[in-house]
Amino acid sequence: MKIKNEYDVVVVGIGPAGSSAARVCAEAGLSVLAVEKRAEIGSPKRCGEGLGKPTLKRMGLELDEKWVSQPMTGATVYSPNMKHVRVDYDDVCGWIIERKVFDKWLASKAADSGATLVTRTEVVGMKREDGRVRVSMMHNHRPLEVTAKIVVAADGVEAKVPRMLGFDTHLPLIDICSCVQFEMANVKIDPDRTEFFFDQEKSPGGYVWIFPKGKSTANVGIGVRKPWSKKLAYEYLEDFVHAHPGLKGGSIVEVNGGGVPVGGLMENMVADNMVIVGDAAHQVNPIHGGGIGEAYVGGKLAGQVVVEAIKAGDLSEKFLSKYNSLWWDMRGNKMKKILKLRKVLESMSNDELNWLIDYLKSEDLVELSHGGGLKALATLLMKKPRLILMAKKLL
Ligand SMILES: Cc1cc2nc3c(=O)[nH]c(=O)nc-3n(C[C@H](O)[C@H](O)[C@H](O)COP(=O)(O)OP(=O)(O)OC[C@H]3O[C@@H](n4cnc5c(N)ncnc54)[C@H](O)[C@@H]3O)c2cc1C
């Protein structure tokens, strides 16, 4: 595989967002170079690896057993006093996957469609020149330059690429969840269901998850946020594991983590010669932080508009902004509602969360996680004088 000097599209970052954008562009016959700074796509993982069945459907993908670790048939949500609501399904409702396999599988689909993929290749600079973008990279520790008509910034939550072209994707600290995760062995858990633990003191501004990867293995992770957290996410997670009867005797076989953008939705995700997708564009569910499906769908929509722009010979922000409209219609408005809910939940005390869980049924939880049921929740919150103001924010 030889890298050319010129491409229609350069995709930076080969996560779910980059793979989907690269695939759509390559399928339409564009010349595509997708670059990944890490040596191996999907590794190290920075993910709880939860993927819901409806999400896979939205991505337009078929299940492939090779990236499934464990099928799920339900979930349990705990309040601080360990009261809980169970959501049970008759059939499989999602999977804990193996991102190291899944991300490569997605990337292979882009490659099979004709995109050129390279790893150990980091984009270090960009500038616009004669209507194109000059992309500077370190490829296997050697400098390399190519030009592209359009750059797809799919470089994840750190998102330096947009800044290289003068686009600020800055996210306030309150909208970034700091996450740490232990992949654990020899744990005693229910292997068929995910578990979510909410507690403003033990996981401030976030939650703890247990996502089983087998009968006695699981991803156990935590997300916490400023300004509420008083110590490191790692320390909160250690405390949780030591106090949990099924986890405290287990072993940690991997530690990973990273930031998750749980807010800061962007009205505009394009500039001349550039589209921004996935975590780089903060396309993440603000309540649970799930971003695999969001990134893939974002990449797909952006890819479609990039194809149209290149065919029309119009690489302007104005033309590319069609991607903004498509994304906001399909996902953004839903995310905005979920963000409202996140803001209300994070301002509730542990006592209020304990009170709330008594009123929630399994179907309410499912609806709320998709951005529905806000009116019903607001009506419920109005029962508590302190929550009336918050309830109004949901309407
Ligand atoms: C601890 C944790 C748990 C999570 N759990 C879940 C979960 O259970 N379910 C879920 O749906 N989501 C989860 N997420 C979120 C999910 O992982 C992300 O939303 C998703 O990976 C975003 O995809 P992406 O393609 O936008 O970015 P990424 O997957 O982050 O990919 C970006 C890629 O760009 C590369 N890159 C960056 N800069 C450059 C550069 N300059 N040059 C070349 N390459 C570059 C990076 O190396 C990376 O591979 C979790 C996240 C974390 C941190």
PDB file of N, CA and C in Angstrom, residues 159-222:
ATOM      1  N   ALA A 159      -9.658  15.948  20.362  1.00  0.00           N
ATOM      2  CA  ALA A 159      -9.957  16.774  19.174  1.00  0.00           C
ATOM      3  C   ALA A 159      -9.006  17.939  18.931  1.00  0.00           C
ATOM      4  N   LYS A 160      -7.804  17.614  18.521  1.00  0.00           N
ATOM      5  CA  LYS A 160      -6.854  18.702  18.207  1.00  0.00           C
ATOM      6  C   LYS A 160      -6.985  19.139  16.740  1.00  0.00           C
ATOM      7  N   VAL A 161      -7.473  18.239  15.900  1.00  0.00           N
ATOM      8  CA  VAL A 161      -7.530  18.538  14.466  1.00  0.00           C
ATOM      9  C   VAL A 161      -8.387  19.765  14.143  1.00  0.00           C
ATOM     10  N   PRO A 162      -9.602  19.873  14.714  1.00  0.00           N
ATOM     11  CA  PRO A 162     -10.385  21.070  14.392  1.00  0.00           C
ATOM     12  C   PRO A 162      -9.616  22.354  14.723  1.00  0.00           C
ATOM     13  N   ARG A 163      -8.902  22.334  15.848  1.00  0.00           N
ATOM     14  CA  ARG A 163      -8.138  23.529  16.250  1.00  0.00           C
ATOM     15  C   ARG A 163      -7.052  23.868  15.236  1.00  0.00           C
ATOM     16  N   MET A 164      -6.496  22.829  14.603  1.00  0.00           N
ATOM     17  CA  MET A 164      -5.452  23.078  13.593  1.00  0.00           C
ATOM     18  C   MET A 164      -6.006  23.905  12.432  1.00  0.00           C
ATOM     19  N   LEU A 165      -7.327  23.810  12.222  1.00  0.00           N
ATOM     20  CA  LEU A 165      -7.945  24.609  11.156  1.00  0.00           C
ATOM     21  C   LEU A 165      -8.753  25.771  11.733  1.00  0.00           C
ATOM     22  N   GLY A 166      -8.389  26.166  12.945  1.00  0.00           N
ATOM     23  CA  GLY A 166      -8.965  27.379  13.545  1.00  0.00           C
ATOM     24  C   GLY A 166     -10.356  27.201  14.113  1.00  0.00           C
ATOM     25  N   PHE A 167     -10.750  25.971  14.418  1.00  0.00           N
ATOM     26  CA  PHE A 167     -12.103  25.719  14.917  1.00  0.00           C
ATOM     27  C   PHE A 167     -12.010  25.289  16.377  1.00  0.00           C
ATOM     28  N   ASP A 168     -12.667  26.022  17.265  1.00  0.00           N
ATOM     29  CA  ASP A 168     -12.562  25.738  18.696  1.00  0.00           C
ATOM     30  C   ASP A 168     -13.656  24.761  19.131  1.00  0.00           C
ATOM     31  N   THR A 169     -13.252  23.574  19.589  1.00  0.00           N
ATOM     32  CA  THR A 169     -14.251  22.610  20.087  1.00  0.00           C
ATOM     33  C   THR A 169     -14.175  22.508  21.608  1.00  0.00           C
ATOM     34  N   HIS A 170     -13.642  23.544  22.229  1.00  0.00           N
ATOM     35  CA  HIS A 170     -13.419  23.548  23.680  1.00  0.00           C
ATOM     36  C   HIS A 170     -14.676  23.140  24.448  1.00  0.00           C
ATOM     37  N   LEU A 171     -14.476  22.306  25.456  1.00  0.00           N
ATOM     38  CA  LEU A 171     -15.585  21.809  26.264  1.00  0.00           C
ATOM     39  C   LEU A 171     -15.353  22.238  27.717  1.00  0.00           C
ATOM     40  N   PRO A 172     -16.339  22.889  28.370  1.00  0.00           N
ATOM     41  CA  PRO A 172     -16.136  23.225  29.785  1.00  0.00           C
ATOM     42  C   PRO A 172     -16.013  21.957  30.623  1.00  0.00           C
ATOM     43  N   LEU A 173     -15.264  22.049  31.730  1.00  0.00           N
ATOM     44  CA  LEU A 173     -15.002  20.870  32.574  1.00  0.00           C
ATOM     45  C   LEU A 173     -16.276  20.164  33.011  1.00  0.00           C
ATOM     46  N   ILE A 174     -17.329  20.948  33.250  1.00  0.00           N
ATOM     47  CA  ILE A 174     -18.574  20.345  33.752  1.00  0.00           C
ATOM     48  C   ILE A 174     -19.171  19.371  32.733  1.00  0.00           C
ATOM     49  N   ASP A 175     -18.813  19.529  31.465  1.00  0.00           N
ATOM     50  CA  ASP A 175     -19.355  18.645  30.426  1.00  0.00           C
ATOM     51  C   ASP A 175     -18.415  17.495  30.078  1.00  0.00           C
ATOM     52  N   ILE A 176     -17.351  17.314  30.862  1.00  0.00           N
ATOM     53  CA  ILE A 176     -16.457  16.174  30.608  1.00  0.00           C
ATOM     54  C   ILE A 176     -16.525  15.222  31.799  1.00  0.00           C
ATOM     55  N   CYS A 177     -16.834  13.987  31.520  1.00  0.00           N
ATOM     56  CA  CYS A 177     -16.855  12.975  32.578  1.00  0.00           C
ATOM     57  C   CYS A 177     -15.487  12.293  32.596  1.00  0.00           C
ATOM     58  N   SER A 178     -14.842  12.283  33.759  1.00  0.00           N
ATOM     59  CA  SER A 178     -13.555  11.571  33.877  1.00  0.00           C
ATOM     60  C   SER A 178     -13.873  10.128  34.228  1.00  0.00           C
ATOM     61  N   CYS A 179     -13.428   9.229  33.394  1.00  0.00           N
ATOM     62  CA  CYS A 179     -13.791   7.814  33.591  1.00  0.00           C
ATOM     63  C   CYS A 179     -12.558   6.950  33.805  1.00  0.00           C
ATOM     64  N   VAL A 180     -12.722   5.977  34.698  1.00  0.00           N
ATOM     65  CA  VAL A 180     -11.698   4.945  34.898  1.00  0.00           C
ATOM     66  C   VAL A 180     -12.425   3.616  34.939  1.00  0.00           C
ATOM     67  N   GLN A 181     -11.775   2.612  34.428  1.00  0.00           N
ATOM     68  CA  GLN A 181     -12.425   1.313  34.380  1.00  0.00           C
ATOM     69  C   GLN A 181     -11.430   0.195  34.681  1.00  0.00           C
ATOM     70  N   PHE A 182     -11.896  -0.774  35.447  1.00  0.00           N
ATOM     71  CA  PHE A 182     -11.116  -2.000  35.666  1.00  0.00           C
ATOM     72  C   PHE A 182     -11.791  -3.110  34.883  1.00  0.00           C
ATOM     73  N   GLU A 183     -11.038  -3.838  34.078  1.00  0.00           N
ATOM     74  CA  GLU A 183     -11.587  -5.099  33.578  1.00  0.00           C
ATOM     75  C   GLU A 183     -11.211  -6.128  34.627  1.00  0.00           C
ATOM     76  N   MET A 184     -12.231  -6.817  35.179  1.00  0.00           N
ATOM     77  CA  MET A 184     -11.982  -7.672  36.337  1.00  0.00           C
ATOM     78  C   MET A 184     -12.294  -9.142  36.040  1.00  0.00           C
ATOM     79  N   ALA A 185     -11.531 -10.009  36.692  1.00  0.00           N
ATOM     80  CA  ALA A 185     -11.767 -11.457  36.608  1.00  0.00           C
ATOM     81  C   ALA A 185     -12.113 -11.967  38.000  1.00  0.00           C
ATOM     82  N   ASN A 186     -12.707 -13.144  38.043  1.00  0.00           N
ATOM     83  CA  ASN A 186     -13.098 -13.779  39.305  1.00  0.00           C
ATOM     84  C   ASN A 186     -14.040 -12.892  40.131  1.00  0.00           C
ATOM     85  N   VAL A 187     -15.039 -12.342  39.444  1.00  0.00           N
ATOM     86  CA  VAL A 187     -16.039 -11.546  40.168  1.00  0.00           C
ATOM     87  C   VAL A 187     -17.359 -12.313  40.208  1.00  0.00           C
ATOM     88  N   LYS A 188     -18.161 -12.008  41.223  1.00  0.00           N
ATOM     89  CA  LYS A 188     -19.464 -12.678  41.342  1.00  0.00           C
ATOM     90  C   LYS A 188     -20.535 -11.663  40.967  1.00  0.00           C
ATOM     91  N   ILE A 189     -21.055 -11.842  39.766  1.00  0.00           N
ATOM     92  CA  ILE A 189     -22.014 -10.878  39.228  1.00  0.00           C
ATOM     93  C   ILE A 189     -23.110 -11.646  38.505  1.00  0.00           C
ATOM     94  N   ASP A 190     -24.164 -10.924  38.161  1.00  0.00           N
ATOM     95  CA  ASP A 190     -25.175 -11.524  37.292  1.00  0.00           C
ATOM     96  C   ASP A 190     -24.658 -11.342  35.865  1.00  0.00           C
ATOM     97  N   PRO A 191     -24.319 -12.427  35.157  1.00  0.00           N
ATOM     98  CA  PRO A 191     -23.634 -12.271  33.874  1.00  0.00           C
ATOM     99  C   PRO A 191     -24.517 -11.814  32.721  1.00  0.00           C
ATOM    100  N   ASP A 192     -25.837 -11.743  32.947  1.00  0.00           N
ATOM    101  CA  ASP A 192     -26.748 -11.435  31.835  1.00  0.00           C
ATOM    102  C   ASP A 192     -27.285 -10.012  31.856  1.00  0.00           C
ATOM    103  N   ARG A 193     -26.844  -9.207  32.848  1.00  0.00           N
ATOM    104  CA  ARG A 193     -27.430  -7.865  32.920  1.00  0.00           C
ATOM    105  C   ARG A 193     -26.382  -6.817  33.288  1.00  0.00           C
ATOM    106  N   THR A 194     -26.606  -5.614  32.768  1.00  0.00           N
ATOM    107  CA  THR A 194     -25.753  -4.492  33.135  1.00  0.00           C
ATOM    108  C   THR A 194     -26.295  -3.883  34.425  1.00  0.00           C
ATOM    109  N   GLU A 195     -25.392  -3.286  35.214  1.00  0.00           N
ATOM    110  CA  GLU A 195     -25.827  -2.642  36.460  1.00  0.00           C
ATOM    111  C   GLU A 195     -25.288  -1.209  36.520  1.00  0.00           C
ATOM    112  N   PHE A 196     -26.130  -0.311  36.984  1.00  0.00           N
ATOM    113  CA  PHE A 196     -25.780   1.113  37.068  1.00  0.00           C
ATOM    114  C   PHE A 196     -26.054   1.591  38.493  1.00  0.00           C
ATOM    115  N   PHE A 197     -25.067   2.229  39.107  1.00  0.00           N
ATOM    116  CA  PHE A 197     -25.187   2.674  40.506  1.00  0.00           C
ATOM    117  C   PHE A 197     -25.056   4.199  40.550  1.00  0.00           C
ATOM    118  N   PHE A 198     -26.107   4.857  41.011  1.00  0.00           N
ATOM    119  CA  PHE A 198     -26.073   6.322  41.120  1.00  0.00           C
ATOM    120  C   PHE A 198     -25.933   6.711  42.589  1.00  0.00           C
ATOM    121  N   ASP A 199     -24.984   7.587  42.868  1.00  0.00           N
ATOM    122  CA  ASP A 199     -24.768   8.054  44.237  1.00  0.00           C
ATOM    123  C   ASP A 199     -23.932   9.329  44.161  1.00  0.00           C
ATOM    124  N   GLN A 200     -24.503  10.434  44.648  1.00  0.00           N
ATOM    125  CA  GLN A 200     -23.811  11.730  44.482  1.00  0.00           C
ATOM    126  C   GLN A 200     -22.542  11.825  45.324  1.00  0.00           C
ATOM    127  N   GLU A 201     -22.415  10.930  46.330  1.00  0.00           N
ATOM    128  CA  GLU A 201     -21.187  10.967  47.132  1.00  0.00           C
ATOM    129  C   GLU A 201     -20.152   9.967  46.636  1.00  0.00           C
ATOM    130  N   LYS A 202     -20.613   8.823  46.149  1.00  0.00           N
ATOM    131  CA  LYS A 202     -19.666   7.772  45.732  1.00  0.00           C
ATOM    132  C   LYS A 202     -19.279   7.851  44.253  1.00  0.00           C
ATOM    133  N   SER A 203     -20.086   8.560  43.470  1.00  0.00           N
ATOM    134  CA  SER A 203     -19.731   8.762  42.045  1.00  0.00           C
ATOM    135  C   SER A 203     -20.300  10.107  41.613  1.00  0.00           C
ATOM    136  N   PRO A 204     -19.783  11.209  42.203  1.00  0.00           N
ATOM    137  CA  PRO A 204     -20.410  12.522  42.001  1.00  0.00           C
ATOM    138  C   PRO A 204     -20.429  12.957  40.535  1.00  0.00           C
ATOM    139  N   GLY A 205     -21.641  13.336  40.081  1.00  0.00           N
ATOM    140  CA  GLY A 205     -21.792  13.823  38.704  1.00  0.00           C
ATOM    141  C   GLY A 205     -21.755  12.712  37.672  1.00  0.00           C
ATOM    142  N   GLY A 206     -21.786  11.464  38.121  1.00  0.00           N
ATOM    143  CA  GLY A 206     -21.727  10.355  37.163  1.00  0.00           C
ATOM    144  C   GLY A 206     -22.345   9.112  37.740  1.00  0.00           C
ATOM    145  N   TYR A 207     -21.767   7.959  37.459  1.00  0.00           N
ATOM    146  CA  TYR A 207     -22.286   6.703  38.006  1.00  0.00           C
ATOM    147  C   TYR A 207     -21.229   5.616  37.894  1.00  0.00           C
ATOM    148  N   VAL A 208     -21.513   4.501  38.550  1.00  0.00           N
ATOM    149  CA  VAL A 208     -20.637   3.321  38.422  1.00  0.00           C
ATOM    150  C   VAL A 208     -21.369   2.297  37.566  1.00  0.00           C
ATOM    151  N   TRP A 209     -20.626   1.609  36.699  1.00  0.00           N
ATOM    152  CA  TRP A 209     -21.262   0.548  35.903  1.00  0.00           C
ATOM    153  C   TRP A 209     -20.540  -0.786  36.100  1.00  0.00           C
ATOM    154  N   ILE A 210     -21.345  -1.853  36.008  1.00  0.00           N
ATOM    155  CA  ILE A 210     -20.789  -3.207  35.915  1.00  0.00           C
ATOM    156  C   ILE A 210     -21.333  -3.802  34.631  1.00  0.00           C
ATOM    157  N   PHE A 211     -20.448  -4.037  33.685  1.00  0.00           N
ATOM    158  CA  PHE A 211     -20.844  -4.600  32.394  1.00  0.00           C
ATOM    159  C   PHE A 211     -20.165  -5.975  32.260  1.00  0.00           C
ATOM    160  N   PRO A 212     -20.935  -7.059  32.411  1.00  0.00           N
ATOM    161  CA  PRO A 212     -20.328  -8.405  32.377  1.00  0.00           C
ATOM    162  C   PRO A 212     -19.761  -8.767  31.013  1.00  0.00           C
ATOM    163  N   LYS A 213     -18.582  -9.360  31.036  1.00  0.00           N
ATOM    164  CA  LYS A 213     -17.974  -9.824  29.777  1.00  0.00           C
ATOM    165  C   LYS A 213     -17.959 -11.349  29.719  1.00  0.00           C
ATOM    166  N   GLY A 214     -18.506 -11.982  30.762  1.00  0.00           N
ATOM    167  CA  GLY A 214     -18.541 -13.434  30.837  1.00  0.00           C
ATOM    168  C   GLY A 214     -19.133 -13.793  32.185  1.00  0.00           C
ATOM    169  N   LYS A 215     -19.062 -15.073  32.549  1.00  0.00           N
ATOM    170  CA  LYS A 215     -19.691 -15.520  33.810  1.00  0.00           C
ATOM    171  C   LYS A 215     -19.026 -14.902  35.037  1.00  0.00           C
ATOM    172  N   SER A 216     -17.704 -14.699  34.960  1.00  0.00           N
ATOM    173  CA  SER A 216     -17.013 -14.151  36.139  1.00  0.00           C
ATOM    174  C   SER A 216     -16.054 -13.019  35.767  1.00  0.00           C
ATOM    175  N   THR A 217     -16.290 -12.399  34.602  1.00  0.00           N
ATOM    176  CA  THR A 217     -15.453 -11.255  34.203  1.00  0.00           C
ATOM    177  C   THR A 217     -16.357 -10.073  33.876  1.00  0.00           C
ATOM    178  N   ALA A 218     -15.848  -8.873  34.112  1.00  0.00           N
ATOM    179  CA  ALA A 218     -16.687  -7.688  33.864  1.00  0.00           C
ATOM    180  C   ALA A 218     -15.838  -6.435  33.720  1.00  0.00           C
ATOM    181  N   ASN A 219     -16.377  -5.494  32.966  1.00  0.00           N
ATOM    182  CA  ASN A 219     -15.856  -4.131  32.986  1.00  0.00           C
ATOM    183  C   ASN A 219     -16.550  -3.414  34.131  1.00  0.00           C
ATOM    184  N   VAL A 220     -15.758  -2.924  35.075  1.00  0.00           N
ATOM    185  CA  VAL A 220     -16.326  -2.182  36.205  1.00  0.00           C
ATOM    186  C   VAL A 220     -15.736  -0.776  36.127  1.00  0.00           C
ATOM    187  N   GLY A 221     -16.601   0.196  35.895  1.00  0.00           N
ATOM    188  CA  GLY A 221     -16.060   1.534  35.657  1.00  0.00           C
ATOM    189  C   GLY A 221     -16.832   2.620  36.373  1.00  0.00           C
ATOM    190  N   ILE A 222     -16.248   3.796  36.351  1.00  0.00           N
ATOM    191  CA  ILE A 222     -16.883   4.959  37.007  1.00  0.00           C
ATOM    192  C   ILE A 222     -16.643   6.207  36.169  1.00  0.00           C
TER     193      ILE A 222
END
